[in-house]
PDB file of C-alpha atoms in Angstrom:
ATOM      1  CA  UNK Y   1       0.000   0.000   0.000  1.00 74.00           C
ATOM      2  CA  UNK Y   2       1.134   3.967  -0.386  1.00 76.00           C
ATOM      3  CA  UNK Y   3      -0.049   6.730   1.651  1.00 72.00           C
ATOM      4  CA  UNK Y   4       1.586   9.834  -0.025  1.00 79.00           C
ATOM      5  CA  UNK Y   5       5.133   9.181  -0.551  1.00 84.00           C
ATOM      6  CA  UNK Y   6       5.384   6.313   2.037  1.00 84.00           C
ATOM      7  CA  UNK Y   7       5.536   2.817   1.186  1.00 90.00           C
ATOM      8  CA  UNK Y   8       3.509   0.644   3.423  1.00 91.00           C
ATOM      9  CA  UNK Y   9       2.880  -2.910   4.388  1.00 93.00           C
ATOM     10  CA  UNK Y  10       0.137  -4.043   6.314  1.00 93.00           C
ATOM     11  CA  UNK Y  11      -0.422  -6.698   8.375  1.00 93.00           C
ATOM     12  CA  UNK Y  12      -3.741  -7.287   9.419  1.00 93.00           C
ATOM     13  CA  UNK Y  13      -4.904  -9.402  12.837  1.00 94.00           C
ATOM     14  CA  UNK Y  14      -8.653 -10.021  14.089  1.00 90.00           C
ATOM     15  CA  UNK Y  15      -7.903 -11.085  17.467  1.00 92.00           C
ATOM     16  CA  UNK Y  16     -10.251 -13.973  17.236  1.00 91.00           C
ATOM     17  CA  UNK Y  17      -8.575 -16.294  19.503  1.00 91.00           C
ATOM     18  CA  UNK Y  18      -9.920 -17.743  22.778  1.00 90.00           C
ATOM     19  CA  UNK Y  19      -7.619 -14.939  24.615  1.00 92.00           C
ATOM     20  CA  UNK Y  20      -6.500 -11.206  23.917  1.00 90.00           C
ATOM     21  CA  UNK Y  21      -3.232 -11.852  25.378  1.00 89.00           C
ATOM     22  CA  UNK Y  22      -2.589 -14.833  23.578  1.00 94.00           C
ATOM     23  CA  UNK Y  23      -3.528 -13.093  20.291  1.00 95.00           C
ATOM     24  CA  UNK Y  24      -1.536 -10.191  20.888  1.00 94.00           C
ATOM     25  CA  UNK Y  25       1.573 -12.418  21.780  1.00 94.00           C
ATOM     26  CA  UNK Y  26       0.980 -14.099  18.037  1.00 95.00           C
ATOM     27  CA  UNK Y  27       0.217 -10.529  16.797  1.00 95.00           C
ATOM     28  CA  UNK Y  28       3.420  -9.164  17.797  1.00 95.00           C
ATOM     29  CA  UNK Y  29       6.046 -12.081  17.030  1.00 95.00           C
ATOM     30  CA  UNK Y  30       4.900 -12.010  13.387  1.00 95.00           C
ATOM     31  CA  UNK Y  31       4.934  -8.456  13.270  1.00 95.00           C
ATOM     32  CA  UNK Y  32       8.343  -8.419  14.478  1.00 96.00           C
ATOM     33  CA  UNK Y  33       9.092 -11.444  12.432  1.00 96.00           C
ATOM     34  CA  UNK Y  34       8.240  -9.642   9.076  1.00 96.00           C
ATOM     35  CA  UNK Y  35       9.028  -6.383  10.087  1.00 95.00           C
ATOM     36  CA  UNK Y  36      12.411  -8.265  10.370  1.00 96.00           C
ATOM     37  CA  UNK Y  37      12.416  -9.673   6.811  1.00 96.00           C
ATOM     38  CA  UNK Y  38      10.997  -6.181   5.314  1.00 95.00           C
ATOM     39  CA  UNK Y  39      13.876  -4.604   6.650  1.00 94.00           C
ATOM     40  CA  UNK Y  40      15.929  -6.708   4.548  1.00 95.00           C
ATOM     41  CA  UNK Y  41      14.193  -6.878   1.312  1.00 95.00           C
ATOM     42  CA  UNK Y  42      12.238  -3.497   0.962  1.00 93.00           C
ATOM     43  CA  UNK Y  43      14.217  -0.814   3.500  1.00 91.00           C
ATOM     44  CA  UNK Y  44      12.153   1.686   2.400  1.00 92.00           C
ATOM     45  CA  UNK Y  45       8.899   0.237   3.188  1.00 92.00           C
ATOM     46  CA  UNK Y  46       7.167   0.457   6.760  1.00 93.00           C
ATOM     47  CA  UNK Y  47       5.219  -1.976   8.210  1.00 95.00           C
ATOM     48  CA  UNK Y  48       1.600  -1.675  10.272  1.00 95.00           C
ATOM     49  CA  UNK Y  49      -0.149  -3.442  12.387  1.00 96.00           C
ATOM     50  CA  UNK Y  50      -3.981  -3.162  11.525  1.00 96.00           C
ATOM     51  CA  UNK Y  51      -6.178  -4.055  14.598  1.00 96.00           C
ATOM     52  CA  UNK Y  52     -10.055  -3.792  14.817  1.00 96.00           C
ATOM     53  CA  UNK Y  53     -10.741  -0.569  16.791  1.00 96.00           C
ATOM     54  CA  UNK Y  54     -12.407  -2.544  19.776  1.00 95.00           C
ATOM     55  CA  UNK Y  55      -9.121  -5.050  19.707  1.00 94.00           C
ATOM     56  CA  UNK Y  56      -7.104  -1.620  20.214  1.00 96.00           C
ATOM     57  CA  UNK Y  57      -9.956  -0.109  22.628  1.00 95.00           C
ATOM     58  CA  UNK Y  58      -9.454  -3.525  25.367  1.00 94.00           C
ATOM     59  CA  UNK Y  59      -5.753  -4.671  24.901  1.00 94.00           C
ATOM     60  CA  UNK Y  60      -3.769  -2.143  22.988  1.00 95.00           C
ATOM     61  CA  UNK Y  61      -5.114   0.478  25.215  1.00 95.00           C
ATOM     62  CA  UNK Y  62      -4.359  -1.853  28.748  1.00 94.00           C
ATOM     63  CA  UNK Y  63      -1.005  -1.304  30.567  1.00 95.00           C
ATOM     64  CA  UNK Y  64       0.110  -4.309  28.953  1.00 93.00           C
ATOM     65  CA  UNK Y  65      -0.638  -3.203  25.156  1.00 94.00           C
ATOM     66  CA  UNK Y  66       0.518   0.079  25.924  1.00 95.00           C
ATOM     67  CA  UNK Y  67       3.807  -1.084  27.701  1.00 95.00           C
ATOM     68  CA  UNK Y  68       4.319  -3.434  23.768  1.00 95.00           C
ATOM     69  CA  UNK Y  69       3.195  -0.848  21.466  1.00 95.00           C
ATOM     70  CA  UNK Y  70       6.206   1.459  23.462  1.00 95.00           C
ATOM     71  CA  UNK Y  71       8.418  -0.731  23.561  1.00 96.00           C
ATOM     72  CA  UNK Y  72       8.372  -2.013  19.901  1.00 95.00           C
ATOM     73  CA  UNK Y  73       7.636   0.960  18.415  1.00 93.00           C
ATOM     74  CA  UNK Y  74       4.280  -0.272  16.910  1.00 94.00           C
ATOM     75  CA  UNK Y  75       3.012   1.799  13.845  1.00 94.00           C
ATOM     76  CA  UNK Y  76      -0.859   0.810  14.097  1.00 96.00           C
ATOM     77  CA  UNK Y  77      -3.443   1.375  11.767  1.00 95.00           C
ATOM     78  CA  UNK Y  78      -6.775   1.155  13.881  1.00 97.00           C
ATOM     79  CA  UNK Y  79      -9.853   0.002  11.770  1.00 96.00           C
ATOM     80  CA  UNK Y  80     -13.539  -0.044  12.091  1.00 95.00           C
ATOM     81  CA  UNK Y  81     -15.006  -3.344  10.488  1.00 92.00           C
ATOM     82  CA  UNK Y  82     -18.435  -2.799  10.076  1.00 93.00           C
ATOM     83  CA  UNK Y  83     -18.239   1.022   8.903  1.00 93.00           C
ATOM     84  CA  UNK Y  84     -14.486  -0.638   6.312  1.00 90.00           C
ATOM     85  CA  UNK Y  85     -13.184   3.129   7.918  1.00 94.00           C
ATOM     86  CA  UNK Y  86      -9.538   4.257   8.969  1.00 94.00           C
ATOM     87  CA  UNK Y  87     -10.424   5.439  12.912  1.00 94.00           C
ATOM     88  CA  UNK Y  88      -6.826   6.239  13.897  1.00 93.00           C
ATOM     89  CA  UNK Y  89      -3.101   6.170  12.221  1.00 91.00           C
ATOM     90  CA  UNK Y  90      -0.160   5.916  15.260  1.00 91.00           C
ATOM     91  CA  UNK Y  91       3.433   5.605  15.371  1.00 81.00           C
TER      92      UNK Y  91
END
């Protein structure tokens, strides 16, 4: 994907799964896992995490997702489902 001039990959997660933390623990080692590889193959594109905008309303938005999304350096991409709507770009 492009937004202006920036190159973007997104990775999108439902957070679906029996548990939140769980999901999120999935969420983040492939993010980190591709974000990884991308690094290496396309420097110049960035990757995001898309997340429903309830997902990021319970655990990206706890102590624990915000404590993650600090310390990785998460560029989200928070999405409404039912509306197919952009709610919120952070970095």
């Amino acid at each position: 994907a492009e937004r202006g001039q920036e190159r973007l990959a997104v990775e999108i997660k439902s957070f679906m799964g029996r548990s939140e933390i769980v999901d999120l623990e999935q969420a983040l080692g492939q993010f980190l896992l591709y974000r990884s590889l991308l690094r290496r193959q396309e420097a110049d594109r960035q990757l995001v995490l898309a997340v429903p905008s309830a997902v990021f309303e319970t655990v990206l938005s706890s102590d624990v997702g915000r404590a993650v999304r600090d310390d990785y350096a998460l560029a989200l991409l928070v999405f409404d489902p039912d509306r197919e709507v952009i709610s919120q770009w952070l970095r």
